[in-house]
């Protein structure tokens, strides 16, 4: 406390506010032993291409914040964009790229493709990025909740220029406008673009300003450089500001966006901390990241594994992100303006990915924010006609398959996020699962639902997504509403997976509407029949009994894990692909549950690293990040709509989760003693590979005793749950 009093006294004597904040942060870091934000390495996952790349970005984010200020993964040569999805594998967004260049501007930047990518990264951690440009300009980036802030340091010469692309993004622009409103500010909008082949015709507005006036301004439209013009329009357009850098070679820049209007973008900009102190913004954001990341504290001497862990936790806390403005307004799915009251509105829902891991993690750690996210999904359904599968801005892209939002909402509720309209949430679940050809915007919610209802089956991988959704809907109906009748109906219908069991080949197998079996290779999306076979997480005991019992299932699993790095089309385990996420824990339903920990230890050692290409697949808005977090703490949320975990040996000797109702301490993890000998939960011996969420949601203690050799002692564990 004496340090805080000393700081207050020094502040009264005239030390700048930003220095006080910086010193306060340093003191807090010293008291806590570490800065969690600085443990994050945002370069992890942003190198490579194709299925084995993380597609994360290196730039600055705020926890669930509206803007992502970063070099786009897909167009880093264009500078620093203000909206980007973390880990999405298709080009998208990348609006209003800003690029500092040495000297004056002599030719039109056109599409901004003629510039070089940043030369090197100086520093990159949660909330901050510093890079050197190819022309020796330096750029520092940070953010707050709705604003991006940059500090551009030009090589000392006579001039430095900042480009702002309005009709430029990471895909294409249909319509755009920029207006220079003074020698230090501009505003405008952009619309158009795509994501994985789906049009994303959102409109996004911006307002931007500099900390000092430019000596020259102008715009460009395609190949035409318009010196002194105030407006630019359309594709490949933008504005530029040239500054005298002879005596002062630093220029600060702030930008805010809105999906509603320019006026709202201005209001978002004005609501930001109205200061031109870059360090002030950075330290505030670091402080907020420290608060969020400190919800899980791990104890280990392995600094590399610690860095990986907090980077993956960080990736889990970027999306879904806010899309409502400071005044509460947001653009609805019906293209009408709405105003949220008492909560933020969220978008960026990669639901086919995130329902498996991230939704449960957020509900456990951030139930208030997660409840607001569920409210946002219900609002979207009210406005669009039903739940989307993959929502970007106010657009349902229709990417992927199944009915994943029903599962995500049920999972979030089961793990503690309960403050949203449960009746409306269920209304849309039931409609989407029972009314054929129902649409969310122009995307069908459950394609081939008529066939699924009438025949009890449809395309195999799509159908397994539907059966999981049915089971989750049944759980939500019972848990949230006490609707036993509907619950029994949906849980019973979830057993339709049995209709695609082919006794002739002992696999799940797609079939035609008339019941004839298709070729075993047909109808498996982004995986093979050997991967998707295990996607009956709510009734694994029956699945295993059907194919010949526990020993047979163990051998089948063994053949899958010969490799961990398979592509979508290969018949081995694909650590970077969502349909395989759960499969290591299925050993817990066999006679060799210790193989779960063995495989997960292999995954940590063989396919994850702390290098820029250290992710085995697309992060998909925190899905892989959350998988890594759960696997690291020894608890995996296996069953849709059910609060509980399948266990494995944690990789840290101690983990503390700061849950809203009390701390949960997990002890005994190891990276070399990887096999579970015994387990205690809240001081009592525990003889199951399953732990109910109800037993630990108010805090408590889980104690692992582990060994370097596989123990038969734990192989007689009580069976984890199955629902028939």
CSV table of C-alpha atoms in Angstrom, one decimal, residues 1 63 82 97 148 204 280 284-285 315 331 370 383 412 481-482 507 525 530-531 546 557 586 640 683:
chain,number,residue,atom,x,y,z
A,1,UNK,CA,0.0,0.0,0.0
A,63,UNK,CA,-11.1,-9.1,-24.7
A,82,UNK,CA,-9.4,-2.8,-38.2
A,97,UNK,CA,-6.2,-0.7,-43.9
A,148,UNK,CA,-7.7,1.1,-32.7
A,204,UNK,CA,-19.1,-0.8,-42.0
A,280,UNK,CA,-1.8,5.2,-21.6
A,284,UNK,CA,-5.0,0.0,-19.9
A,285,UNK,CA,-5.4,-2.8,-22.4
A,315,UNK,CA,-7.1,-16.8,-28.5
A,331,UNK,CA,-27.4,-3.5,-37.1
A,370,UNK,CA,-21.6,-15.5,-22.3
A,383,UNK,CA,-34.6,-11.0,-36.7
A,412,UNK,CA,-23.4,-22.4,-22.4
A,481,UNK,CA,-37.5,-25.3,-18.8
A,482,UNK,CA,-38.5,-28.6,-17.1
A,507,UNK,CA,-19.1,-48.7,-39.4
A,525,UNK,CA,-17.5,-33.4,-44.7
A,530,UNK,CA,-13.1,-43.2,-39.4
A,531,UNK,CA,-13.1,-39.8,-37.8
A,546,UNK,CA,-22.6,-52.3,-31.1
A,557,UNK,CA,-9.0,-46.1,-31.7
A,586,UNK,CA,-13.1,-41.9,-25.9
A,640,UNK,CA,-23.5,-31.9,-25.7
A,683,UNK,CA,-11.0,-34.7,-0.7
